[in-house]
CSV table of C-alpha atoms and ligand atoms in Angstrom, one decimal:
chain,number,residue,atom,x,y,z
A,2,MET,CA,-71.8,230.2,-5.6
A,3,ALA,CA,-74.8,232.2,-6.6
A,4,LEU,CA,-77.2,229.2,-6.1
A,5,SER,CA,-78.7,228.6,-3.3
A,6,GLY,CA,-78.3,225.1,-1.1
A,7,LEU,CA,-81.7,224.0,-2.4
A,8,ASP,CA,-80.9,224.8,-5.7
A,9,ILE,CA,-77.7,222.9,-6.1
A,10,TYR,CA,-79.7,219.9,-4.0
A,11,LYS,CA,-81.8,219.6,-6.8
A,12,LEU,CA,-79.1,219.1,-9.5
A,13,LEU,CA,-77.5,216.4,-7.6
A,14,PRO,CA,-77.5,212.8,-8.2
A,15,LYS,CA,-79.3,212.3,-4.7
A,16,LYS,CA,-77.4,208.8,-4.2
A,17,ASN,CA,-76.6,209.7,-0.7
A,18,CYS,CA,-73.5,207.4,-0.9
A,19,ARG,CA,-71.3,209.4,1.1
A,20,GLU,CA,-68.3,209.5,-1.3
A,21,CYS,CA,-67.9,213.2,-1.2
A,22,GLY,CA,-67.4,212.8,2.5
A,23,PHE,CA,-70.8,214.5,3.5
A,24,SER,CA,-73.5,212.1,4.9
A,25,THR,CA,-76.3,213.2,2.4
A,26,CYS,CA,-76.3,215.1,-0.8
A,27,LEU,CA,-78.3,217.8,0.7
A,28,ALA,CA,-75.4,218.4,3.0
A,29,PHE,CA,-72.9,218.4,0.3
A,30,ALA,CA,-75.1,221.0,-1.4
A,31,MET,CA,-75.1,223.3,1.7
A,32,GLN,CA,-71.3,223.2,1.9
A,33,LEU,CA,-71.2,224.0,-2.3
A,34,ALA,CA,-73.4,227.0,-1.6
A,35,LYS,CA,-70.9,228.2,0.7
A,36,ASN,CA,-68.1,227.6,-1.6
A,37,ALA,CA,-66.7,225.1,1.3
A,38,VAL,CA,-66.2,222.3,-1.0
A,39,ALA,CA,-65.0,221.4,-4.2
A,40,LEU,CA,-67.3,220.3,-7.1
A,41,SER,CA,-65.2,217.4,-8.1
A,42,LYS,CA,-65.6,215.9,-4.6
A,43,CYS,CA,-68.9,214.3,-6.3
A,44,PRO,CA,-67.9,211.7,-8.8
A,45,TYR,CA,-71.7,211.0,-10.0
A,46,LEU,CA,-72.5,214.6,-11.4
A,47,SER,CA,-74.1,214.5,-14.9
A,48,ASP,CA,-72.2,216.4,-17.5
A,49,ALA,CA,-75.0,219.2,-17.4
A,50,ALA,CA,-75.4,219.5,-13.7
A,51,LYS,CA,-71.6,220.0,-13.6
A,52,THR,CA,-71.8,222.8,-16.2
A,53,THR,CA,-74.6,224.6,-14.7
A,54,LEU,CA,-72.8,224.6,-11.4
A,55,GLU,CA,-69.5,225.6,-12.5
A,56,GLU,CA,-71.3,228.5,-14.5
A,57,ALA,CA,-73.1,229.4,-11.3
A,58,SER,CA,-69.6,229.5,-9.1
A,59,LEU,CA,-68.3,231.9,-11.5
A,60,PRO,CA,-68.1,235.4,-10.1
A,61,ALA,CA,-70.8,237.5,-12.1
A,62,ILE,CA,-68.0,240.0,-13.2
A,63,ARG,CA,-64.9,238.4,-13.9
A,64,LEU,CA,-61.6,239.6,-12.3
A,65,VAL,CA,-59.1,240.8,-14.9
A,66,SER,CA,-55.5,241.8,-14.0
A,67,LEU,CA,-53.3,244.1,-15.9
A,68,GLY,CA,-49.6,244.8,-15.6
A,69,SER,CA,-46.7,242.9,-14.4
A,70,GLU,CA,-44.5,245.2,-12.3
A,71,ARG,CA,-47.3,247.1,-11.3
A,72,VAL,CA,-50.6,245.0,-11.4
A,73,ILE,CA,-54.3,246.6,-11.4
A,74,ARG,CA,-57.0,244.3,-10.5
A,75,LEU,CA,-60.3,244.9,-12.2
A,76,GLY,CA,-63.8,243.8,-11.7
A,77,ASN,CA,-65.1,241.3,-9.4
A,78,GLU,CA,-67.8,243.5,-8.3
A,79,THR,CA,-70.9,241.9,-6.5
A,80,VAL,CA,-73.2,244.8,-6.0
A,81,LEU,CA,-75.0,247.5,-7.9
A,82,PHE,CA,-75.1,249.8,-4.9
A,83,ARG,CA,-72.1,250.4,-2.4
A,84,HIS,CA,-74.4,250.3,0.3
A,85,GLU,CA,-75.5,247.1,-0.5
A,86,GLU,CA,-71.7,245.4,0.5
A,87,LYS,CA,-68.8,247.3,-1.1
A,88,PHE,CA,-67.0,248.1,-4.6
A,89,HIS,CA,-64.1,245.8,-4.6
A,90,HIS,CA,-61.5,246.8,-7.0
A,91,PRO,CA,-61.0,250.8,-7.9
A,92,THR,CA,-61.6,252.3,-11.2
A,93,ALA,CA,-58.1,252.5,-13.0
A,94,ILE,CA,-57.4,256.1,-14.0
A,95,GLY,CA,-55.0,256.7,-17.1
A,96,ILE,CA,-54.1,259.3,-19.8
A,97,ILE,CA,-53.9,258.6,-23.4
A,98,ILE,CA,-50.7,259.7,-25.4
A,99,GLU,CA,-50.5,259.7,-28.9
A,100,ASP,CA,-47.6,258.7,-31.1
A,101,SER,CA,-47.5,261.7,-33.2
A,102,LEU,CA,-46.4,263.7,-29.9
A,103,SER,CA,-42.5,264.4,-30.1
A,104,ASN,CA,-40.4,262.4,-27.6
A,105,TYR,CA,-40.0,265.5,-25.6
A,106,GLN,CA,-43.7,266.1,-25.2
A,107,ILE,CA,-44.1,262.4,-24.3
A,108,ILE,CA,-41.8,262.7,-21.6
A,109,GLU,CA,-43.3,265.7,-20.3
A,110,LYS,CA,-46.7,264.2,-20.2
A,111,LEU,CA,-45.0,261.2,-18.2
A,112,GLU,CA,-43.7,263.5,-16.0
A,113,LYS,CA,-47.2,264.9,-15.3
A,114,ILE,CA,-48.5,261.8,-14.5
A,115,HIS,CA,-46.0,260.7,-12.1
A,116,GLN,CA,-46.6,263.9,-10.5
A,117,ALA,CA,-50.0,263.4,-9.7
A,118,LYS,CA,-49.3,261.5,-6.2
A,119,PHE,CA,-50.9,262.7,-3.2
A,120,GLU,CA,-51.2,261.3,0.4
A,121,ARG,CA,-54.6,261.2,1.8
A,122,VAL,CA,-56.3,259.9,4.9
A,123,GLY,CA,-53.0,257.6,5.5
A,124,GLU,CA,-53.1,256.3,1.8
A,125,THR,CA,-51.2,257.0,-1.4
A,126,LEU,CA,-53.2,258.1,-4.3
A,127,GLU,CA,-51.8,257.8,-7.8
A,128,LEU,CA,-52.6,257.5,-11.7
A,129,ASP,CA,-52.3,253.7,-13.1
A,130,LEU,CA,-52.4,253.7,-16.8
A,131,VAL,CA,-50.8,255.4,-19.9
A,132,ALA,CA,-52.6,254.4,-23.0
A,133,ILE,CA,-50.6,254.5,-26.1
A,134,LYS,CA,-52.6,255.2,-29.2
A,135,GLN,CA,-51.2,254.6,-33.0
A,136,THR,CA,-51.9,257.6,-35.1
A,137,SER,CA,-48.8,257.2,-37.3
A,138,SER,CA,-46.6,254.7,-38.9
A,139,THR,CA,-46.0,251.2,-37.0
A,140,GLU,CA,-42.1,252.2,-36.6
A,141,ARG,CA,-43.2,255.4,-34.7
A,142,PHE,CA,-45.7,253.3,-32.6
A,143,LEU,CA,-43.2,251.0,-31.4
A,144,GLU,CA,-40.8,253.4,-30.8
A,145,VAL,CA,-43.1,255.4,-28.5
A,146,ILE,CA,-44.1,252.3,-26.8
A,147,GLY,CA,-40.3,251.4,-26.1
A,148,LEU,CA,-39.8,255.4,-24.7
A,149,VAL,CA,-42.9,255.0,-22.4
A,150,ALA,CA,-42.1,251.4,-21.3
A,151,GLN,CA,-38.4,252.6,-20.4
A,152,LYS,CA,-40.0,255.8,-18.5
A,153,THR,CA,-42.7,254.1,-16.4
A,154,LYS,CA,-43.9,251.5,-14.5
A,155,LEU,CA,-47.7,252.2,-15.1
A,156,VAL,CA,-49.6,249.7,-16.7
A,157,ILE,CA,-49.8,250.3,-20.7
A,158,VAL,CA,-52.8,250.3,-22.8
A,159,LEU,CA,-51.9,249.7,-26.6
A,160,LEU,CA,-54.5,251.3,-29.1
A,161,SER,CA,-54.1,250.9,-32.7
A,162,TYR,CA,-55.6,250.8,-36.0
A,163,GLN,CA,-53.3,247.9,-37.5
A,164,ILE,CA,-53.2,244.3,-36.7
A,165,GLU,CA,-49.4,244.3,-37.9
A,166,ALA,CA,-48.6,247.1,-35.5
A,167,LEU,CA,-50.6,245.6,-32.8
A,168,SER,CA,-49.0,242.4,-33.3
A,169,LYS,CA,-45.4,243.7,-33.1
A,170,ALA,CA,-46.2,246.0,-30.1
A,171,THR,CA,-47.8,243.4,-28.1
A,172,ALA,CA,-44.7,240.9,-28.9
A,173,GLN,CA,-42.6,244.3,-27.9
A,174,ILE,CA,-44.0,244.4,-24.2
A,175,ALA,CA,-46.1,241.3,-23.7
A,176,THR,CA,-44.3,240.7,-20.4
A,177,LYS,CA,-45.7,243.8,-19.2
A,178,LYS,CA,-49.1,242.3,-19.7
A,179,PRO,CA,-50.6,245.2,-21.5
A,180,LEU,CA,-54.6,245.7,-22.3
A,181,ILE,CA,-54.6,245.7,-26.3
A,182,TYR,CA,-57.0,246.9,-28.7
A,183,LEU,CA,-57.5,247.2,-32.5
A,184,GLU,CA,-59.8,249.8,-33.9
A,185,ASP,CA,-60.0,247.3,-37.2
A,186,LYS,CA,-63.2,245.1,-36.5
A,187,THR,CA,-62.4,243.2,-39.9
A,188,CYS,CA,-59.3,241.4,-37.8
A,189,PHE,CA,-61.2,240.5,-34.8
A,190,GLU,CA,-60.6,237.0,-34.7
A,191,GLN,CA,-56.8,237.7,-35.5
A,192,VAL,CA,-56.6,239.8,-32.5
A,193,ILE,CA,-58.3,237.4,-30.0
A,194,LYS,CA,-55.8,235.0,-31.4
A,195,LEU,CA,-53.1,237.5,-30.6
A,196,ALA,CA,-54.4,238.1,-27.2
A,197,LEU,CA,-54.5,234.4,-26.3
A,198,THR,CA,-51.0,234.0,-27.6
A,199,TYR,CA,-49.6,236.5,-25.4
A,200,LYS,CA,-51.6,235.8,-22.4
A,201,THR,CA,-52.8,239.7,-22.4
A,202,PRO,CA,-56.1,241.0,-21.7
A,203,LEU,CA,-58.2,242.5,-24.7
A,204,LEU,CA,-60.4,245.5,-25.2
A,205,VAL,CA,-63.6,244.7,-26.9
A,206,CYS,CA,-65.6,247.8,-28.0
A,207,GLY,CA,-69.0,247.9,-29.5
A,208,ALA,CA,-71.5,250.6,-30.7
A,209,ASN,CA,-74.3,249.0,-28.6
A,210,LEU,CA,-75.3,246.1,-26.1
A,211,GLU,CA,-76.0,244.0,-28.8
A,212,GLU,CA,-72.5,244.3,-30.6
A,213,ILE,CA,-70.4,244.2,-27.3
A,214,ALA,CA,-72.3,240.9,-26.1
A,215,ALA,CA,-71.7,239.4,-29.7
A,216,LEU,CA,-68.1,240.2,-29.3
A,217,SER,CA,-67.7,239.2,-26.0
A,218,MET,CA,-69.3,235.7,-26.7
A,219,LEU,CA,-67.0,235.3,-29.6
A,220,CYS,CA,-64.1,236.1,-27.3
A,221,LYS,CA,-65.7,233.3,-24.7
A,222,LYS,CA,-66.1,230.7,-27.4
A,223,ASN,CA,-62.3,231.2,-28.7
A,224,GLY,CA,-61.6,230.5,-25.1
A,225,LEU,CA,-60.4,234.1,-24.2
A,226,GLU,CA,-61.9,235.2,-20.8
A,227,ASP,CA,-59.6,238.4,-19.8
A,228,ILE,CA,-61.4,240.9,-21.8
A,229,VAL,CA,-62.5,244.5,-20.9
A,230,LEU,CA,-65.8,245.7,-22.4
A,231,CYS,CA,-66.0,249.4,-23.8
A,232,LEU,CA,-68.8,251.3,-25.6
A,233,SER,CA,-67.1,252.9,-28.7
A,234,GLU,CA,-69.6,256.2,-28.9
A,235,GLY,CA,-72.0,258.1,-27.1
A,236,SER,CA,-73.0,261.0,-25.0
A,237,LEU,CA,-72.4,261.0,-21.4
A,238,ALA,CA,-75.7,260.1,-20.6
A,239,LYS,CA,-75.8,257.2,-23.1
A,240,ARG,CA,-72.7,255.9,-21.7
A,241,LEU,CA,-74.0,256.3,-18.2
A,242,TRP,CA,-77.3,254.5,-19.2
A,243,TYR,CA,-75.4,251.6,-21.0
A,244,PHE,CA,-73.0,251.1,-18.2
A,245,THR,CA,-75.6,250.7,-15.8
A,246,GLN,CA,-77.5,248.1,-18.1
A,247,MET,CA,-74.5,246.0,-18.1
A,248,ARG,CA,-73.7,246.0,-14.7
A,249,ARG,CA,-77.5,245.2,-14.1
A,250,LEU,CA,-77.4,242.4,-16.9
A,251,ALA,CA,-74.2,240.9,-15.3
A,252,LEU,CA,-75.3,240.9,-11.5
A,253,LYS,CA,-78.8,240.5,-11.7
A,254,LYS,CA,-79.7,238.6,-14.9
A,255,LYS,CA,-76.4,236.7,-14.7
A,256,GLU,CA,-75.7,237.6,-18.4
A,257,ARG,CA,-72.1,236.4,-19.0
A,258,ALA,CA,-71.4,238.4,-21.9
A,259,PHE,CA,-71.5,241.5,-19.8
A,260,GLY,CA,-69.6,239.8,-17.0
A,261,TYR,CA,-66.4,241.7,-17.4
A,262,PRO,CA,-65.0,245.2,-16.5
A,263,VAL,CA,-65.9,248.1,-18.4
A,264,LEU,CA,-63.4,251.0,-19.9
A,265,ALA,CA,-64.9,254.5,-20.5
A,266,MET,CA,-62.4,256.9,-22.9
A,267,ILE,CA,-63.3,260.5,-22.3
A,268,LYS,CA,-63.2,263.2,-25.5
A,269,GLN,CA,-64.1,266.6,-24.0
A,270,ASP,CA,-62.1,269.6,-24.5
A,271,ASP,CA,-63.5,271.5,-21.5
A,272,LEU,CA,-61.8,270.2,-18.4
A,273,TYR,CA,-64.5,270.9,-16.0
A,274,LEU,CA,-66.8,268.8,-17.8
A,275,GLN,CA,-64.1,266.3,-18.7
A,276,THR,CA,-63.4,266.1,-14.7
A,277,LEU,CA,-67.1,265.6,-14.4
A,278,GLU,CA,-67.8,263.0,-16.7
A,279,ALA,CA,-64.7,260.9,-15.2
A,280,GLY,CA,-66.3,261.2,-12.2
A,281,VAL,CA,-69.6,259.9,-13.4
A,282,TYR,CA,-67.9,257.0,-14.7
A,283,ILE,CA,-66.1,256.4,-11.9
A,284,ALA,CA,-69.2,256.3,-9.7
A,285,LYS,CA,-71.3,254.2,-12.0
A,286,TYR,CA,-69.7,251.7,-13.2
A,287,ALA,CA,-66.4,252.0,-15.3
A,288,SER,CA,-63.3,249.9,-14.0
A,289,ILE,CA,-61.0,251.9,-16.3
A,290,VAL,CA,-61.5,255.5,-17.1
A,291,LEU,CA,-58.9,257.2,-19.8
A,292,LEU,CA,-58.2,260.7,-20.5
A,293,GLU,CA,-56.6,262.6,-23.3
A,294,ASP,CA,-54.7,264.6,-20.3
A,295,ILE,CA,-55.0,265.5,-17.0
A,296,GLU,CA,-53.8,268.3,-14.9
A,297,LEU,CA,-52.7,268.2,-11.3
A,298,TRP,CA,-56.3,269.6,-9.6
A,299,GLN,CA,-58.0,266.9,-12.1
A,300,ALA,CA,-56.1,264.2,-10.6
A,301,LEU,CA,-56.4,265.3,-6.9
A,302,SER,CA,-60.2,265.5,-7.6
A,303,LEU,CA,-60.6,262.2,-9.2
A,304,LEU,CA,-58.4,260.1,-7.2
A,305,THR,CA,-60.4,261.7,-3.9
A,306,LEU,CA,-63.5,260.5,-5.3
A,307,ARG,CA,-62.3,257.1,-5.8
A,308,GLN,CA,-60.9,256.5,-2.8
A,309,ASN,CA,-64.3,257.8,-0.9
A,310,ILE,CA,-66.5,255.6,-3.6
A,311,TYR,CA,-64.3,252.4,-3.0
A,312,THR,CA,-63.9,252.9,0.9
A,313,ASP,CA,-65.5,250.0,2.6
A,314,PRO,CA,-69.1,251.8,3.7
A,315,GLN,CA,-69.2,249.4,6.6
A,316,LYS,CA,-65.7,249.8,7.7
A,317,PRO,CA,-64.5,253.5,8.1
A,318,LEU,CA,-60.8,253.8,7.4
A,319,GLN,CA,-58.8,254.1,11.1
A,320,VAL,CA,-55.8,255.0,12.3
A,321,GLU,CA,-54.2,253.2,15.3
A,322,PRO,CA,-55.4,254.8,18.7
A,323,LYS,CA,-52.2,256.4,20.3
A,324,ILE,CA,-50.6,259.5,21.2
A,325,TYR,CA,-48.6,261.0,18.2
A,326,PRO,CA,-45.8,263.5,18.5
A,327,VAL,CA,-46.2,266.6,15.9
A,328,SER,CA,-43.4,268.9,15.5
A,329,GLN,CA,-41.2,267.8,18.1
A,330,PRO,CA,-43.0,268.4,21.2
A,331,ASP,CA,-41.6,268.5,24.8
A,332,GLU,CA,-42.8,268.3,28.4
A,333,LYS,CA,-44.6,271.9,27.8
A,334,SER,CA,-46.6,270.8,25.1
A,335,LEU,CA,-50.4,270.7,24.7
A,336,VAL,CA,-52.5,267.5,24.0
A,337,LEU,CA,-55.0,267.5,21.7
A,338,VAL,CA,-57.6,264.9,21.4
A,339,THR,CA,-59.4,263.5,18.5
A,340,THR,CA,-60.9,260.3,17.3
A,341,ASN,CA,-59.4,257.3,15.4
A,342,PHE,CA,-61.5,258.1,12.1
A,343,SER,CA,-58.7,258.7,9.6
A,344,LEU,CA,-60.4,261.5,8.0
A,345,THR,CA,-61.0,263.2,11.2
A,346,TYR,CA,-57.5,262.1,12.7
A,347,TYR,CA,-55.5,263.4,9.3
A,348,THR,CA,-57.5,266.8,9.0
A,349,VAL,CA,-56.8,267.8,12.6
A,350,LEU,CA,-53.1,266.3,12.0
A,351,GLY,CA,-52.8,268.7,8.8
A,352,GLU,CA,-53.7,271.6,10.7
A,353,VAL,CA,-51.5,270.9,13.7
A,354,GLU,CA,-48.8,270.5,11.5
A,355,ALA,CA,-49.5,273.8,9.8
A,356,SER,CA,-49.6,275.7,12.9
A,357,LYS,CA,-45.8,274.6,13.5
A,358,VAL,CA,-46.9,274.8,17.0
A,359,PRO,CA,-45.2,271.4,18.8
A,360,ALA,CA,-48.1,269.4,20.3
A,361,TYR,CA,-49.2,265.8,20.8
A,362,LEU,CA,-52.5,264.3,19.2
A,363,LEU,CA,-54.2,261.6,20.9
A,364,SER,CA,-56.3,259.5,18.8
A,365,VAL,CA,-58.9,257.9,21.2
A,366,ASP,CA,-60.5,254.3,19.6
A,367,THR,CA,-64.1,255.2,18.5
A,368,GLU,CA,-64.2,252.4,16.2
A,369,GLY,CA,-63.7,254.8,13.2
A,370,MET,CA,-66.4,257.1,14.0
A,371,SER,CA,-66.2,261.2,13.6
A,372,VAL,CA,-66.5,263.3,16.7
A,373,LEU,CA,-70.1,264.2,16.6
A,374,THR,CA,-71.0,260.6,15.7
A,375,ALA,CA,-68.9,258.9,18.3
A,376,TRP,CA,-69.9,261.6,21.0
A,377,ALA,CA,-73.6,260.7,20.1
A,378,ALA,CA,-72.8,256.8,20.5
A,379,GLU,CA,-70.9,257.2,23.8
A,380,LYS,CA,-67.6,256.2,22.3
A,381,PHE,CA,-65.8,259.5,22.8
A,382,ASN,CA,-67.0,260.6,26.4
A,383,PRO,CA,-65.0,261.5,29.3
A,384,GLU,CA,-64.7,258.0,30.5
A,385,LYS,CA,-63.1,256.9,27.4
A,386,ILE,CA,-61.0,259.9,27.0
A,387,THR,CA,-59.6,259.6,30.7
A,388,SER,CA,-58.8,255.6,30.2
A,389,THR,CA,-57.1,256.3,27.2
A,390,LEU,CA,-54.9,259.0,28.9
A,391,GLU,CA,-54.0,256.7,31.6
A,392,THR,CA,-53.7,253.2,29.4
A,393,LEU,CA,-51.3,255.7,27.0
A,394,LYS,CA,-49.5,257.0,30.1
A,395,VAL,CA,-50.2,260.4,28.5
A,396,LYS,CA,-49.0,262.1,31.9
A,397,GLU,CA,-45.6,261.1,31.8
A,398,LEU,CA,-45.0,262.9,28.5
A,399,VAL,CA,-46.0,266.4,29.6
A,400,ARG,CA,-45.7,268.4,32.6
A,401,ASP,CA,-49.0,270.8,32.7
A,402,LYS,CA,-51.4,268.2,31.8
A,403,ARG,CA,-53.5,270.6,29.4
A,404,LEU,CA,-56.0,268.5,27.3
A,405,VAL,CA,-57.6,270.5,24.3
A,406,ILE,CA,-61.0,269.1,23.1
A,407,PRO,CA,-63.0,269.7,20.0
A,408,GLY,CA,-65.2,272.6,20.2
A,409,TYR,CA,-68.4,270.4,19.1
A,410,VAL,CA,-68.1,268.3,22.5
A,411,ALA,CA,-67.5,271.4,24.8
A,412,VAL,CA,-70.4,270.2,26.8
A,413,MET,CA,-68.0,267.2,28.2
A,414,SER,CA,-65.4,269.7,29.4
A,415,GLY,CA,-66.5,269.6,33.1
A,416,GLU,CA,-66.9,266.1,33.8
A,417,LEU,CA,-63.7,265.2,32.0
A,418,GLU,CA,-61.6,267.7,33.9
A,419,GLU,CA,-63.2,266.2,36.9
A,420,ARG,CA,-62.7,262.4,35.9
A,421,SER,CA,-59.2,262.8,34.5
A,422,GLY,CA,-57.4,265.6,36.7
A,423,TRP,CA,-56.4,267.4,33.3
A,424,GLN,CA,-57.1,271.0,32.8
A,425,VAL,CA,-59.4,270.8,29.9
A,426,ILE,CA,-59.3,273.5,27.2
A,427,VAL,CA,-62.1,273.9,24.6
A,428,GLY,CA,-60.5,274.2,20.9
A,429,PRO,CA,-62.4,275.4,17.9
A,430,LYS,CA,-65.1,273.3,16.4
A,431,GLU,CA,-63.8,273.2,13.0
A,432,ALA,CA,-60.4,271.8,12.3
A,433,SER,CA,-59.3,274.7,10.3
A,434,GLY,CA,-59.7,277.0,13.2
A,435,ILE,CA,-56.6,275.0,14.9
A,436,PRO,CA,-53.5,277.0,13.8
A,437,ALA,CA,-54.9,280.5,14.7
A,438,PHE,CA,-56.2,278.6,18.2
A,439,LEU,CA,-52.7,276.9,18.9
A,440,LYS,CA,-50.8,280.0,18.0
A,441,ASN,CA,-52.8,282.4,20.4
A,442,LEU,CA,-52.5,280.0,23.0
A,443,SER,CA,-48.7,279.5,22.8
A,444,VAL,CA,-48.1,283.4,22.8
B,5,SF4,S1,-70.7,211.8,-3.5
B,5,SF4,FE1,-72.3,212.6,-4.8
B,5,SF4,S2,-74.0,211.3,-4.8
B,5,SF4,FE2,-72.7,210.8,-3.1
B,5,SF4,S3,-73.2,211.9,-1.0
B,5,SF4,FE3,-72.1,213.2,-2.2
B,5,SF4,S4,-73.2,214.5,-3.5
B,5,SF4,FE4,-74.6,212.8,-3.2
């Protein structure tokens, strides 16, 4: 509910009749403001008040779902800037497949998309969408849709220039809940009916804010709410400006016409510029980014950027604080200590694995802080490390009790040795130095 309790109270009948279960209208208004009670509990609301309050209770940017086997949720964003709260639903990234390609080329492209799968800080990063673009006959368009639907579980977008072709294509894969788009604006009302018939979201493209708003409101008037907005033309700078205005209008001015997820389609031959442009849209404020093709290095860059932007800035990614065996350690192995901040932990883990030296990795609960931050905040100090060693009974795993600490906190080595009774070895400052460091120690 975007209105305050007092704003809501002004719209209530002020009978204080208690029929809603609250002693006063004001008490009911306060609960409504917190979304803790249903509006329907008050039977005396005027139609005008009901409409205003229902509108105000809608999210500023609608949550739209695509797909069935694999589902992508878009929108429902609440802030302009990530640090104000967080961004909720990560940008879906996909590529476009034209139906003019041969079946062999299409399968090759799909294999490339499926290969773009990476593990990073404990999460699997992968692409989400494949858009099938009609450039030839209806028969070929339908044939390619059948082939793609058979070969992938990715969410499908249908881009067509003929209403007949799009109608048949939507019917063919309606159960997969694709996002559909028709280039021909003269059939816009027909395509709205098509989306309503098959309960599938519609991509609405306009050349400017006025056109997008008019088309969006036409959808709403016809009862179609699941839409995604798109700017049909424009440079990177223009799109960035438009996307920012649309987000502002939706969140700050409560302009319903712009309260939907946004899609950006990238046409750029230079791969570096293509990646840069996609990165800009991921940051501000596209819910879907479609590229004409993607190399593995581009996918890794964009998926990593997306993961960083859509991580809750107030809740760092953390791993469970415990002792992790790496490469089958035994009682002669070293114990390396680090924090439970995912990025730190997985970076250290990767380097220990790369060294091929068996070791134990001790992750200390630093509430998700990295080494120096945790040390400055007294969450990674001799007392905390000693108590973690004791709680996890680490001395039962190794004979020599040798503990490696990060080079950045070398200053704590003396006190840690005294407190814990372990031999403390100062490791490298950067994780990249770990393989050489471990190999030298084990010689
Ligand atoms: S039912 Fe309506 S009028 Fe009665 S107390 Fe509750 S909010 Fe007020």
